[in-house]
């Protein structure tokens, strides 16, 4: 349940992760974190009731190397909001399309891979969008996002207004 998720910030207020309320309580009782925001709910603990945290800040700094955002079907579909980039349909029947087909030398990179429904995929075939007379809704780019949080978690976190102030702007490719 989203209201039980807790945004965990590093000592310097950088987002680190999204964790469960249980994990958050453990960090609190061990004195490893402080509460920046509550979510308005109460939770039961062994020793009584506690106002449920919504945003926690660690009391110490965690050093982590910047992980690469891996190009995968999952991350491309999340970037494209589970929407076919040609016809705009939503759904589970999405696949990946190489805008410039692989056989023409199109690379497997963020700016050449988009979410595509099976119908559009079939229609486009082994052609470029121009050749197939299809138009991309926006040009694909590598998403800029907070790299510590997984992309689906990050997109979920954006729905939480309280968390927004700690989350850098998520920029994805727009058709200019
Ligand atoms: Zn489509």
PDB file of N, CA and C and ligand atoms in Angstrom, residues 83-89 94 115-121 134, ligand 1:
ATOM      1  N   UNK A  83       2.800   3.239 -22.727  1.00  0.00           N
ATOM      2  CA  UNK A  83       2.007   3.767 -23.822  1.00  0.00           C
ATOM      3  C   UNK A  83       2.726   3.510 -25.143  1.00  0.00           C
ATOM      4  N   UNK A  84       2.001   2.994 -26.105  1.00  0.00           N
ATOM      5  CA  UNK A  84       2.586   2.807 -27.433  1.00  0.00           C
ATOM      6  C   UNK A  84       2.992   4.174 -27.976  1.00  0.00           C
ATOM      7  N   UNK A  85       4.212   4.303 -28.402  1.00  0.00           N
ATOM      8  CA  UNK A  85       4.717   5.601 -28.826  1.00  0.00           C
ATOM      9  C   UNK A  85       4.298   5.977 -30.244  1.00  0.00           C
ATOM     10  N   UNK A  86       3.545   5.096 -30.883  1.00  0.00           N
ATOM     11  CA  UNK A  86       3.016   5.423 -32.209  1.00  0.00           C
ATOM     12  C   UNK A  86       1.527   5.758 -32.151  1.00  0.00           C
ATOM     13  N   UNK A  87       0.728   4.889 -31.551  1.00  0.00           N
ATOM     14  CA  UNK A  87      -0.726   5.124 -31.573  1.00  0.00           C
ATOM     15  C   UNK A  87      -1.252   5.616 -30.224  1.00  0.00           C
ATOM     16  N   UNK A  88      -0.433   5.546 -29.192  1.00  0.00           N
ATOM     17  CA  UNK A  88      -0.855   6.076 -27.904  1.00  0.00           C
ATOM     18  C   UNK A  88      -1.697   5.127 -27.068  1.00  0.00           C
ATOM     19  N   UNK A  89      -1.827   3.882 -27.515  1.00  0.00           N
ATOM     20  CA  UNK A  89      -2.653   2.956 -26.734  1.00  0.00           C
ATOM     21  C   UNK A  89      -1.878   2.469 -25.507  1.00  0.00           C
ATOM     22  N   UNK A  94       2.452  -4.655 -24.878  1.00  0.00           N
ATOM     23  CA  UNK A  94       3.467  -3.768 -25.410  1.00  0.00           C
ATOM     24  C   UNK A  94       4.774  -4.519 -25.590  1.00  0.00           C
ATOM     25  N   UNK A 115       8.450   1.988 -26.527  1.00  0.00           N
ATOM     26  CA  UNK A 115       7.344   1.071 -26.282  1.00  0.00           C
ATOM     27  C   UNK A 115       6.422   1.079 -27.497  1.00  0.00           C
ATOM     28  N   UNK A 116       5.931  -0.072 -27.865  1.00  0.00           N
ATOM     29  CA  UNK A 116       5.157  -0.192 -29.096  1.00  0.00           C
ATOM     30  C   UNK A 116       4.142  -1.319 -28.940  1.00  0.00           C
ATOM     31  N   UNK A 117       2.907  -1.072 -29.354  1.00  0.00           N
ATOM     32  CA  UNK A 117       1.905  -2.133 -29.251  1.00  0.00           C
ATOM     33  C   UNK A 117       2.112  -3.122 -30.393  1.00  0.00           C
ATOM     34  N   UNK A 118       1.538  -4.287 -30.245  1.00  0.00           N
ATOM     35  CA  UNK A 118       1.795  -5.338 -31.233  1.00  0.00           C
ATOM     36  C   UNK A 118       1.271  -4.947 -32.608  1.00  0.00           C
ATOM     37  N   UNK A 119       0.152  -4.232 -32.618  1.00  0.00           N
ATOM     38  CA  UNK A 119      -0.416  -3.837 -33.908  1.00  0.00           C
ATOM     39  C   UNK A 119       0.526  -2.900 -34.657  1.00  0.00           C
ATOM     40  N   UNK A 120       1.005  -1.863 -33.949  1.00  0.00           N
ATOM     41  CA  UNK A 120       1.929  -0.913 -34.580  1.00  0.00           C
ATOM     42  C   UNK A 120       3.231  -1.606 -34.959  1.00  0.00           C
ATOM     43  N   UNK A 121       3.650  -2.539 -34.112  1.00  0.00           N
ATOM     44  CA  UNK A 121       4.881  -3.259 -34.381  1.00  0.00           C
ATOM     45  C   UNK A 121       4.779  -4.042 -35.686  1.00  0.00           C
ATOM     46  N   UNK A 134       4.593   6.355 -40.165  1.00  0.00           N
ATOM     47  CA  UNK A 134       4.137   6.406 -38.780  1.00  0.00           C
ATOM     48  C   UNK A 134       4.920   7.503 -38.081  1.00  0.00           C
TER      49      UNK A 134
HETATM   50 ZN1  LIG B   1       0.375   1.256 -31.271  1.00  0.00          ZN
END
